[in-house]
Short mmCIF file of C-alpha atoms and ligand atoms in Angstrom, two decimals:
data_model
loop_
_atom_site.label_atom_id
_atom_site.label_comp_id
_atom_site.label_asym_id
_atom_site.label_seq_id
_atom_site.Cartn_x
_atom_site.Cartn_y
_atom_site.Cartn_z
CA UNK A 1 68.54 -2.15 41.49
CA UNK A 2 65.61 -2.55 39.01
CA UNK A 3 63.51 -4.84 38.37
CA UNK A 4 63.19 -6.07 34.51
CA UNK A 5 60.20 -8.10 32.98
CA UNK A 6 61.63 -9.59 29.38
CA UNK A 7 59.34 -11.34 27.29
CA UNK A 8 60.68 -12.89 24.24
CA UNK A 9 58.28 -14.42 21.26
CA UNK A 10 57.70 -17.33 19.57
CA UNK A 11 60.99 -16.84 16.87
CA UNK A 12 63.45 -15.86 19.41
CA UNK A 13 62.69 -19.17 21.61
CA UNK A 14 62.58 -21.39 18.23
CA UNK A 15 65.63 -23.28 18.61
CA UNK A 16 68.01 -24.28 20.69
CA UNK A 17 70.46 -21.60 19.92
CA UNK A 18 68.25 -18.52 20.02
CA UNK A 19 67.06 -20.14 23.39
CA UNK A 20 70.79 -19.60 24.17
CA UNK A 21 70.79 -16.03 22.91
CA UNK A 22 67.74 -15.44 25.35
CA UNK A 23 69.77 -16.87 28.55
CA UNK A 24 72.62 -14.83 27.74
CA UNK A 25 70.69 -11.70 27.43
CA UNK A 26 68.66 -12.36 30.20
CA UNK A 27 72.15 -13.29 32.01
CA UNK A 28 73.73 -10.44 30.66
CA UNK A 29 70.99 -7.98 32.51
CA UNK A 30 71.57 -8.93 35.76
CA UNK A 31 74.73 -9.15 35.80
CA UNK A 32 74.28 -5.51 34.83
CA UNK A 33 72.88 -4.77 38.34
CA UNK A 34 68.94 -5.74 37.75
CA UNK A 35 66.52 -8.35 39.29
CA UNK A 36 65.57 -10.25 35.99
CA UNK A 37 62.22 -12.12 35.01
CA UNK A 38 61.91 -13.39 31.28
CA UNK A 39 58.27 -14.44 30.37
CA UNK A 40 58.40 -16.72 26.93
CA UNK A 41 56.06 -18.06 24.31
CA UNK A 42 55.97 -21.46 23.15
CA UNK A 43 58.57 -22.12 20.03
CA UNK A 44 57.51 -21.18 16.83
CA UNK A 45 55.17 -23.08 15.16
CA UNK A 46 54.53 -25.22 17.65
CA UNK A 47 50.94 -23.37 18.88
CA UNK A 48 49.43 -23.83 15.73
CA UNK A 49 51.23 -27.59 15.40
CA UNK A 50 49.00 -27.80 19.01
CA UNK A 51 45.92 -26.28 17.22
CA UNK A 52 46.07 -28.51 14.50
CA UNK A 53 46.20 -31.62 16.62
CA UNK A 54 43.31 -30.14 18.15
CA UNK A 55 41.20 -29.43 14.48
CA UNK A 56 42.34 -33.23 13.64
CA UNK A 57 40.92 -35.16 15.98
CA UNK A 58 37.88 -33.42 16.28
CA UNK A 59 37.18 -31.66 13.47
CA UNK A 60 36.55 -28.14 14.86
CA UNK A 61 34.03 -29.94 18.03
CA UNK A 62 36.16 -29.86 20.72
CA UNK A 63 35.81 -28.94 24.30
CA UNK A 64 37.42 -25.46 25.33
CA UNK A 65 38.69 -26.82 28.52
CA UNK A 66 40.62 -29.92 26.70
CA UNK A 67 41.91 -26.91 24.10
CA UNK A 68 43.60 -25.28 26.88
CA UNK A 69 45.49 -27.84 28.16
CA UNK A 70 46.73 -28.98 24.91
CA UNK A 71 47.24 -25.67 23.64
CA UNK A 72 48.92 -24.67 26.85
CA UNK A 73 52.01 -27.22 26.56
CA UNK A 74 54.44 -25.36 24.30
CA UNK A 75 54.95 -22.90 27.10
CA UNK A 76 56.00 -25.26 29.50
CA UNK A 77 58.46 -26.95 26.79
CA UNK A 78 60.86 -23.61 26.51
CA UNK A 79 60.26 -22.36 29.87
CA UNK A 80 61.98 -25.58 31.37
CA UNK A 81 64.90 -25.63 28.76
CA UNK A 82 64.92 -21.84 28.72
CA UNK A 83 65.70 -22.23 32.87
CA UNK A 84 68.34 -25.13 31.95
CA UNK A 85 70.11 -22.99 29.52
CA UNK A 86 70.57 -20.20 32.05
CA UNK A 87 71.40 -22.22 34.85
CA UNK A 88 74.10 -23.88 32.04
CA UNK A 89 75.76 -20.44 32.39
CA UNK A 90 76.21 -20.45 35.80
CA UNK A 91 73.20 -18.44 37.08
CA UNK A 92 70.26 -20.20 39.50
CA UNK A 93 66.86 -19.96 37.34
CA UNK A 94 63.77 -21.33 38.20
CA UNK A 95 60.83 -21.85 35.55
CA UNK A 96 56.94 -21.21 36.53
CA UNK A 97 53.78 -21.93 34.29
CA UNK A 98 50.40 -20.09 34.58
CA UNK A 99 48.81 -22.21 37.60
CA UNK A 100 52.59 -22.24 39.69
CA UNK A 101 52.70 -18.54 39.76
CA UNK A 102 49.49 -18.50 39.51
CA UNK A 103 47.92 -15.73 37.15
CA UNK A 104 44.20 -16.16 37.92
CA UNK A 105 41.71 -15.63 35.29
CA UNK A 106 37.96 -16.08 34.49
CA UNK A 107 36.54 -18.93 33.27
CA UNK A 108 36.40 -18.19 29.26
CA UNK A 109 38.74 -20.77 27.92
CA UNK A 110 40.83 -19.93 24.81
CA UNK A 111 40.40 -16.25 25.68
CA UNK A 112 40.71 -16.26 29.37
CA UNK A 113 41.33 -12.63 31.01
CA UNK A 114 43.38 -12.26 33.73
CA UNK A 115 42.02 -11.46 37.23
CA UNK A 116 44.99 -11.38 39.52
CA UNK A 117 48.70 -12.57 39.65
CA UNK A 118 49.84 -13.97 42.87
CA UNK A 119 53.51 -13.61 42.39
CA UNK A 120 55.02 -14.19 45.85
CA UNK A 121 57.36 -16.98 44.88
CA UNK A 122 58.83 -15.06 42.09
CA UNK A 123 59.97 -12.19 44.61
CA UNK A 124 61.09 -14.28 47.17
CA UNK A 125 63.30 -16.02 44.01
CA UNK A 126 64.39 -13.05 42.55
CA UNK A 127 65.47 -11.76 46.27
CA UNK A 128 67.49 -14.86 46.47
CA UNK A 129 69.41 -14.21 43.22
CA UNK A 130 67.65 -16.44 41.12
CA UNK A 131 66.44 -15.27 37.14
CA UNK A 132 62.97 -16.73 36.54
CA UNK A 133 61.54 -17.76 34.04
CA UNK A 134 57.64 -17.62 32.93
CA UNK A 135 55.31 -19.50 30.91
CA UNK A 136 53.26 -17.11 29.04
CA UNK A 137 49.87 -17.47 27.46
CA UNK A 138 48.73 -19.94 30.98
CA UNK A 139 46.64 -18.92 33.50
CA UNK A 140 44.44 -21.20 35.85
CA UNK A 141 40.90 -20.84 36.80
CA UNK A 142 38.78 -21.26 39.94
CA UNK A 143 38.13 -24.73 38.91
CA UNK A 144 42.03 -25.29 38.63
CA UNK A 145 41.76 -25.79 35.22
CA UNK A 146 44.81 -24.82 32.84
CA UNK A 147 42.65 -21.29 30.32
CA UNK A 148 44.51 -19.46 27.89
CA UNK A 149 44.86 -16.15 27.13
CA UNK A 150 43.87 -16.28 23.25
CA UNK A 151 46.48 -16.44 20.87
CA UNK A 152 49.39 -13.77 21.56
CA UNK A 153 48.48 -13.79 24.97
CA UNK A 154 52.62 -13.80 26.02
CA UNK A 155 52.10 -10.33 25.64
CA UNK A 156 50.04 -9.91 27.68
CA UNK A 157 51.11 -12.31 30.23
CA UNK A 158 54.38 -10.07 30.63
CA UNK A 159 52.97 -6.91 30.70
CA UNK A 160 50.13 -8.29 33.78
CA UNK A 161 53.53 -9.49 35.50
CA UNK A 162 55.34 -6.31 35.14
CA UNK A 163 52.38 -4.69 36.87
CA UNK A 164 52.07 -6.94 39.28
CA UNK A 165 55.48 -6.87 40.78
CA UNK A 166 56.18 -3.06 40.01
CA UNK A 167 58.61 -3.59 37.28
CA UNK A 168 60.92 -1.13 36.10
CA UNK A 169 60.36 -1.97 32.70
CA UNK A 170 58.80 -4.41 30.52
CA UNK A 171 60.76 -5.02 27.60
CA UNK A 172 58.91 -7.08 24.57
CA UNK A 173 61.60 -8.93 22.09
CA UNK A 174 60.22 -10.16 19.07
CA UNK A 175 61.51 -10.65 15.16
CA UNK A 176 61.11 -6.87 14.54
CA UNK A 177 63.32 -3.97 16.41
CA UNK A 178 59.74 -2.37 17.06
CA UNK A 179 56.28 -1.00 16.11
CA UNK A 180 56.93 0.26 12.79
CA UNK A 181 53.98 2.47 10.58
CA UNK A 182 52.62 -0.89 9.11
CA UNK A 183 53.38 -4.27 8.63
CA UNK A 184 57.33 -4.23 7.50
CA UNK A 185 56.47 -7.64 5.79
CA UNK A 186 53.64 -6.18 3.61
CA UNK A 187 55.58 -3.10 3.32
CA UNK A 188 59.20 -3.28 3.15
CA UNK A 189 59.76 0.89 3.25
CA UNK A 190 57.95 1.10 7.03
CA UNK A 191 59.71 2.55 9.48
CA UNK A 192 60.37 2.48 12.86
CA UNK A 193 57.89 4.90 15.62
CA UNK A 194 60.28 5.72 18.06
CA UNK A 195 57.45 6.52 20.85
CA UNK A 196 54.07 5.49 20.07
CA UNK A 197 51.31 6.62 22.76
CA UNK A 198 49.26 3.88 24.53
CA UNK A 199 45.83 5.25 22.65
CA UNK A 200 47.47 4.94 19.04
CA UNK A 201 48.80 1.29 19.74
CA UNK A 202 45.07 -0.14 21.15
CA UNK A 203 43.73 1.23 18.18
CA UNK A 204 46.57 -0.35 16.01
CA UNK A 205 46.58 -3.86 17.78
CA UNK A 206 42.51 -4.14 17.96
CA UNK A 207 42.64 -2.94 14.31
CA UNK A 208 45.24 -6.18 13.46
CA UNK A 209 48.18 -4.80 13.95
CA UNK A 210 49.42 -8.34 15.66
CA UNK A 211 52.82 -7.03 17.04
CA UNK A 212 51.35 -6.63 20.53
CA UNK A 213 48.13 -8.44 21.35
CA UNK A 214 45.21 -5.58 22.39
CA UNK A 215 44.63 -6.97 25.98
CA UNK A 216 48.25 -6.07 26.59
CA UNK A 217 48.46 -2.63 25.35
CA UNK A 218 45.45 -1.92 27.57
CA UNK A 219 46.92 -3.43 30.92
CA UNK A 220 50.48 -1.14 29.87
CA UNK A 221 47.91 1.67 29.68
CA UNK A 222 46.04 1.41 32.70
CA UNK A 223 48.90 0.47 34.86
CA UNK A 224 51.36 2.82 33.39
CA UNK A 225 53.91 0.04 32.46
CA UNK A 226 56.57 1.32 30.40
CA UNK A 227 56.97 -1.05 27.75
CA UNK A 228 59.36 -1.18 24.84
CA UNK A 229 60.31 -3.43 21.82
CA UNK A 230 63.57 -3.90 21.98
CA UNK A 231 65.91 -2.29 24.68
CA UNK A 232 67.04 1.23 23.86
CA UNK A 233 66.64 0.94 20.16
CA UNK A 234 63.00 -0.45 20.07
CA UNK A 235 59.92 1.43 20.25
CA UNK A 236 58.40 2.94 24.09
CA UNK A 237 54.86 3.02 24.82
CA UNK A 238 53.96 6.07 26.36
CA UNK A 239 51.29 8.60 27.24
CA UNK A 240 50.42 10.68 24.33
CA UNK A 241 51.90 14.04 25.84
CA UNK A 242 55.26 12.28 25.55
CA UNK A 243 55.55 11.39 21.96
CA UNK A 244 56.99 14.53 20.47
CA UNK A 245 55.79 14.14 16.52
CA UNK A 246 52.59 15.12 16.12
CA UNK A 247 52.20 14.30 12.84
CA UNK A 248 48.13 13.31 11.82
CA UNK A 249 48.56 9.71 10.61
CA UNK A 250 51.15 7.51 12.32
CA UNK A 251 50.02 4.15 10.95
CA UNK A 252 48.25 1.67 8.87
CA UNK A 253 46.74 -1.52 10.43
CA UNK A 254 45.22 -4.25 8.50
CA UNK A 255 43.34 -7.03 9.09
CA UNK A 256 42.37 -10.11 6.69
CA UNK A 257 40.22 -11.40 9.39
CA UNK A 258 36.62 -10.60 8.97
CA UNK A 259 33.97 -11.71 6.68
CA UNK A 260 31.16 -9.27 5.76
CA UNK A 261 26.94 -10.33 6.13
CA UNK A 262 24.47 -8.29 4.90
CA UNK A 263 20.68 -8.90 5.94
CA UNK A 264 19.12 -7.25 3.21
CA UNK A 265 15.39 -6.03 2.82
CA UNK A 266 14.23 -5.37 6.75
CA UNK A 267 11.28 -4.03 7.66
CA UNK A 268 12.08 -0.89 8.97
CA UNK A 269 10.89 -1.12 12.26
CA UNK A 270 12.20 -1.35 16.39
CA UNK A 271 13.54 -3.70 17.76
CA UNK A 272 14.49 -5.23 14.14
CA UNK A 273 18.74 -4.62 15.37
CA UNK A 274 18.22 -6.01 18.45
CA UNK A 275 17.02 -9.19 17.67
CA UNK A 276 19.61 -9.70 14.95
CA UNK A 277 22.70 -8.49 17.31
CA UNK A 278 20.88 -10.58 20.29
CA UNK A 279 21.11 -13.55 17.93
CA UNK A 280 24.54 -13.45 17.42
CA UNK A 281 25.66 -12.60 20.71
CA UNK A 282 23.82 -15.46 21.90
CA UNK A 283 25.74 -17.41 19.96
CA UNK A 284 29.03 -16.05 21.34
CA UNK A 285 29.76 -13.94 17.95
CA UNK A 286 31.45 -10.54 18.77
CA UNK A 287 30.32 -8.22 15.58
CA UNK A 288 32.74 -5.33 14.52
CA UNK A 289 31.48 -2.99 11.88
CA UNK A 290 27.35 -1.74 11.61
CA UNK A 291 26.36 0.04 8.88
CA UNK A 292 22.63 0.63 8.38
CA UNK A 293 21.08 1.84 5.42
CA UNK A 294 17.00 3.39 5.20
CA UNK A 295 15.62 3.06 1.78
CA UNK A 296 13.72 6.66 2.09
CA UNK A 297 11.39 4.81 -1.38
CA UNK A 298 10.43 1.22 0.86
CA UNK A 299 10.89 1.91 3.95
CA UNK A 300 12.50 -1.13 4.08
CA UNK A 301 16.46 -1.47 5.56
CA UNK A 302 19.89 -3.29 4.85
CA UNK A 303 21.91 -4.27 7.47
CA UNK A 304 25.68 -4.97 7.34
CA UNK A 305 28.47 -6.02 9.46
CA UNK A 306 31.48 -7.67 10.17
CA UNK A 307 32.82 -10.65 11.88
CA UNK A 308 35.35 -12.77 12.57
CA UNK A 309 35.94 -15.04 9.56
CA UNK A 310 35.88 -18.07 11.70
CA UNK A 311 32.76 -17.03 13.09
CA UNK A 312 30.93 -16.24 9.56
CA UNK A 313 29.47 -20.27 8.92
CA UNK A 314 28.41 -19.89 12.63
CA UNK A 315 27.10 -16.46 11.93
CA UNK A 316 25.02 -17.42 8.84
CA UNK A 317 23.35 -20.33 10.31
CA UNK A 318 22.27 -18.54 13.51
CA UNK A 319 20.53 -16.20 11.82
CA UNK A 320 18.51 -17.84 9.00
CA UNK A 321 15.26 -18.22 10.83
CA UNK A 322 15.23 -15.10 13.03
CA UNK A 323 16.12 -13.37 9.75
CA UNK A 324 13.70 -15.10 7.82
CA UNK A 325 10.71 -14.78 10.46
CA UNK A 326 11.64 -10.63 10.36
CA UNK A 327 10.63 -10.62 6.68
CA UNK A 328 13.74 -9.68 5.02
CA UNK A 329 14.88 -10.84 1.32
CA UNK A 330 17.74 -12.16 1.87
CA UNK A 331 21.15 -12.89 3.88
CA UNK A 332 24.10 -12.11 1.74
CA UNK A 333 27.78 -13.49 3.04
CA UNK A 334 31.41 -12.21 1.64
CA UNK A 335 34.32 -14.01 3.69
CA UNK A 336 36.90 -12.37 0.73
CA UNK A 337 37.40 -8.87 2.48
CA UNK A 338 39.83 -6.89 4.64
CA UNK A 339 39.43 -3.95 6.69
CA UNK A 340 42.26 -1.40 6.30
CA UNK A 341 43.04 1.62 8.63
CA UNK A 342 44.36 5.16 9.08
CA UNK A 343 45.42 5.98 13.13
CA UNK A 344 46.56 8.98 14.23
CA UNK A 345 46.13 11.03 17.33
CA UNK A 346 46.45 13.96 15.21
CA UNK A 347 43.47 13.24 13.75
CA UNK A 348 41.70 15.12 16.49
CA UNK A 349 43.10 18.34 15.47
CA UNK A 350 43.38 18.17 11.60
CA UNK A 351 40.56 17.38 9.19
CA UNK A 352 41.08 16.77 5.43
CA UNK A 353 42.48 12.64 6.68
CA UNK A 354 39.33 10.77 5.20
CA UNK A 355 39.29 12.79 1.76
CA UNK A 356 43.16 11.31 1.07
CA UNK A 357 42.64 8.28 1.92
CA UNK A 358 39.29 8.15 -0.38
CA UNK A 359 41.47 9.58 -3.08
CA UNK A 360 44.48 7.20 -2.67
CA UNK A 361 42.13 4.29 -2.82
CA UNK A 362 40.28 5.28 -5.80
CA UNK A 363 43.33 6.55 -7.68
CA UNK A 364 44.23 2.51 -7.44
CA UNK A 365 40.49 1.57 -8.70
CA UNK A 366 39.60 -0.31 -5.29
CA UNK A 367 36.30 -0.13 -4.04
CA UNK A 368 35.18 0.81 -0.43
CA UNK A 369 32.09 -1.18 0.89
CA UNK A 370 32.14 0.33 4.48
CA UNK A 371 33.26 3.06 6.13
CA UNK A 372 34.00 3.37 10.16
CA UNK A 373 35.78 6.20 12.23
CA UNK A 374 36.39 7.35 15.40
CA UNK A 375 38.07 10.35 16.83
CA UNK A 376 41.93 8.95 15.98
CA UNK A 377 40.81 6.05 13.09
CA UNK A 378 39.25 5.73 9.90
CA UNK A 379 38.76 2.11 9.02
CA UNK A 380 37.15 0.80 5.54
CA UNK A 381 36.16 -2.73 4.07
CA UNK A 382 37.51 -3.73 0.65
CA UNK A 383 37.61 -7.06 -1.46
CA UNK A 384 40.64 -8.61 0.14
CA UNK A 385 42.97 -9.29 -3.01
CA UNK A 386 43.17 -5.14 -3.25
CA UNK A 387 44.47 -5.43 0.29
CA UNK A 388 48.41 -5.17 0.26
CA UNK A 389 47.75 -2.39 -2.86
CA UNK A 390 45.38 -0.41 -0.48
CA UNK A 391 47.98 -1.00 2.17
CA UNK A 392 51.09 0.80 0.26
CA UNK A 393 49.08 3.30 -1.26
CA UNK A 394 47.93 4.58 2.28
CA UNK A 395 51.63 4.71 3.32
CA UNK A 396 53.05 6.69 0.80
CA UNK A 397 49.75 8.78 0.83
CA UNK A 398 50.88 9.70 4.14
CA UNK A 399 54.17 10.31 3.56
CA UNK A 400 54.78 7.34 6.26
CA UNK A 401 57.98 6.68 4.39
CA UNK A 402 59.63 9.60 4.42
CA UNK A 403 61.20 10.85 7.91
CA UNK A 404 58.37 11.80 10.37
CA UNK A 405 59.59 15.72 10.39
CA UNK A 406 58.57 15.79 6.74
CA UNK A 407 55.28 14.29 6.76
CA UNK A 408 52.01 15.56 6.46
CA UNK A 409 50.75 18.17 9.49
CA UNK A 410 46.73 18.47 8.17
P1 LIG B 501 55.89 -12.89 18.65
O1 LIG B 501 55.82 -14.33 18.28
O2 LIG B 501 57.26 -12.44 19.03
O3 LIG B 501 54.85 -12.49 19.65
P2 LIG B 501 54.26 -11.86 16.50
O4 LIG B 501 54.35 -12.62 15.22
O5 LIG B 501 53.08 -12.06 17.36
O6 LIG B 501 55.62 -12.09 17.29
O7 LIG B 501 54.35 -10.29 16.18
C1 LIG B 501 55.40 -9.78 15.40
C2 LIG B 501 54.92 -9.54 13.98
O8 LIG B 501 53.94 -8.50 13.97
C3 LIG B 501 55.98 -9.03 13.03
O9 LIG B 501 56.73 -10.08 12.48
C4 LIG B 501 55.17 -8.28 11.98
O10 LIG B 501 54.98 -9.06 10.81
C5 LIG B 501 53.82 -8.07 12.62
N1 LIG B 501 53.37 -6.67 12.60
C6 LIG B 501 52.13 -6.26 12.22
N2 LIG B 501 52.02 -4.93 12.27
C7 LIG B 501 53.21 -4.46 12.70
C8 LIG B 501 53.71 -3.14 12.96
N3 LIG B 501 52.96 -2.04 12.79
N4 LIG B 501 54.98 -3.03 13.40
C9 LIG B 501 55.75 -4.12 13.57
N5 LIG B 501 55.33 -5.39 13.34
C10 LIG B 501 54.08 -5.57 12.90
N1 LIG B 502 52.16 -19.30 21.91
C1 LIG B 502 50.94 -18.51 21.91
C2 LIG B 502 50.48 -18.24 20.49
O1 LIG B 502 51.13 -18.66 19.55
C3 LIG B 502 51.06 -17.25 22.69
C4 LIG B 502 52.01 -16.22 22.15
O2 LIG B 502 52.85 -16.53 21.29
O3 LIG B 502 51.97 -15.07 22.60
O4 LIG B 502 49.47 -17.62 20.30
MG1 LIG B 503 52.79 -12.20 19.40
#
């Protein structure tokens, strides 16, 4: 008998009859022989619905505690009628949010990480025949307050369960049949990875690829959960050894997200990075990109970054009078950008992957303002209405569109 962790999204719980089309499936695999546990997001639409509630009343001052339990409620909504419509077919369910099963987690509310999962009740129900059924997104804190996982945390929430009881599998439904080589809604000629290793999707999902959410792809890597989209036709997550085409870009990831600062005109001295990074992480701000420039003629430095684009007011005003009592000219802000990105594995065994992507870009006229790689990415900044161009060009660039036995090998 195995054991099966299902998690189904935000679309497939959005109305009463897909919520029937998610008891029958989950139904439908045990009568099939396995012990079955479905893990579900809140309907769709209904977190940001939340959200906005939240932005109303308070115009963007709000505590992060009171967040989470508002935030948290959509989850409990089609976990209860999720149970009622399997237990409508027959079949004994029993629902669970965050704090009942409990999935402990730090103290960082809105983006809560996940410290243990006590799941002792849902064995003992799934030994007694029972299908349960799991709020995602919820944990609970040592204060026994209701955190969050920040937003796609379902993911997440299924793949920590999966680990924690020793699943078999953890299968992620969502409104695509799997990871594809970009964003099938940006463009519509994607297709379908059949395996994708663990190390390629991290980069992918921290990169904005928002099919699975990072902290999840890094839980299925460390514990070794098998995870798929879709059952049999979707795409697995595996190690890298195990996916068979090595071909030297697999995917584009995009994200619309960040907002660009520069701090222009710093004295080139120590210490000069550290206060502005301190600053900002002070404040909470997580920075992305770095680029620093030397002027070899002044001697004096620019320094640019990235962060997240609801961070970049926040960002600005924390740094005016550090920046100011440094000596630099100015602080220069562009929240109209997008960072677009090459991965590939087979990047660590093929050069020649930055020069065509250069190319493609410039062959469309768009402009690159920063450059970052790594060993399996190459990322850059552009003006964010180039963004879906950039996008397309990089995947026929790549050949992503054409079947992976025919694309480029370096
Ligand atoms: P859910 O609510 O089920 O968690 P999400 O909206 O969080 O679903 O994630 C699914 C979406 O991720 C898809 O609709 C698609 O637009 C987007 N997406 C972004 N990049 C990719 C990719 N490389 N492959 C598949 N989907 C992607
Ligand atoms: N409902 C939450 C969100 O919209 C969690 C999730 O869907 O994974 O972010
Ligand atoms: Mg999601």
């Amino acid at each position: 008998m195995s054991l099966i962790v299902q998690k189904y999204g935000g679309t497939s719980v959005g109305s009463i009859q897909r919520i029937r089309n998610v008891a029958a499936r989950a139904v439908a695999a045990q009568r099939a022989g396995n012990q079955v546990v479905v893990t579900v997001s809140a309907m769709s639409g209904e977190t940001n619905r939340l959200v906005a509630l939240v932005d109303e009343l308070s115009g963007g001052n709000y505590s992060q505690r009171e967040y989470d339990v508002v935030v948290a409620t959509g989850e409990q909504v089609s976990t209860g009628l999720l149970a009622i419509a399997i237990e409508s077919m027959g079949v004994p369910a029993r629902s669970y949010q965050g704090w009942q099963v409990r999935f402990v987690t730090d103290g960082v509310h809105a983006k809560a990480r996940i410290l243990d999962v006590e799941a002792d009740n849902i064995r003992r129900d799934l030994n007694e025949g029972r299908i349960v059924v799991v709020a995602g997104f919820q944990g609970v804190n040592d204060q026994n307050a209701v955190t969050t996982l920040g937003r796609g945390g379902s993911d997440t929430s299924a793949v920590a369960l999966a680990a924690a009881l020793q699943a078999d599998f953890c299968d992620i439904y969502t409104d695509v049949d799997g990871v594809y080589t970009t964003d099938p809604r940006v463009v519509p000629k994607a297709r379908k990875l059949e395996r994708v290793s663990y190390e390629e999707m991290l980069e992918m999902a921290s990169l904005g690829a928002k099919v699975l959410q990072t902290r999840s792809v890094e839980l299925a890597k460390k514990y070794k959960v098998l995870s798929s989209l879709e059952e049999g036709t979707g795409t697995l997550l595996t190690e890298e050894d195990e996916v068979m085409e090595q071909v030297v870009v697999s995917a584009i990831a995009f994200n619309r997200d960040e907002a660009k600062i520069t701090v222009l005109g710093v004295p080139d001295k120590p210490g000069i990075a550290a206060s502005i990074f301190g600053t900002l992480a002070d404040a909470n701000i997580n920075v992305d990109m770095i680029v620093q420039n030397i002027s070899a003629s002044s001697g004096d430095t620019d320094v640019t970054f990235t962060v997240a684009k609801g961070d970049f007011k926040q960002a600005l005003a924390v740094l005016k009078d550090p920046v100011a009592n440094m000596g630099a000219r100015d602080v220069l802000g562009d929240p109209d950008i997008a960072k677009v990105s090459v991965v590939g594995v087979g990047m660590r065994s093929h050069s020649g992957v930055a020069q065509r992507m250069f190319k493609a870009l410039s062959a469309d006229g768009i402009n690159i303002r920063m450059i970052y790689t790594s060993d399996i990415k190459i990322s850059v900044v552009i003006d964010e209405k180039y963004m879906e161009l950039a996008v397309r060009s990089l995947h026929q660039a790549f050949e992503l569109d054409k079947d992976s036995g025919d694309r480029v090998r370096g």
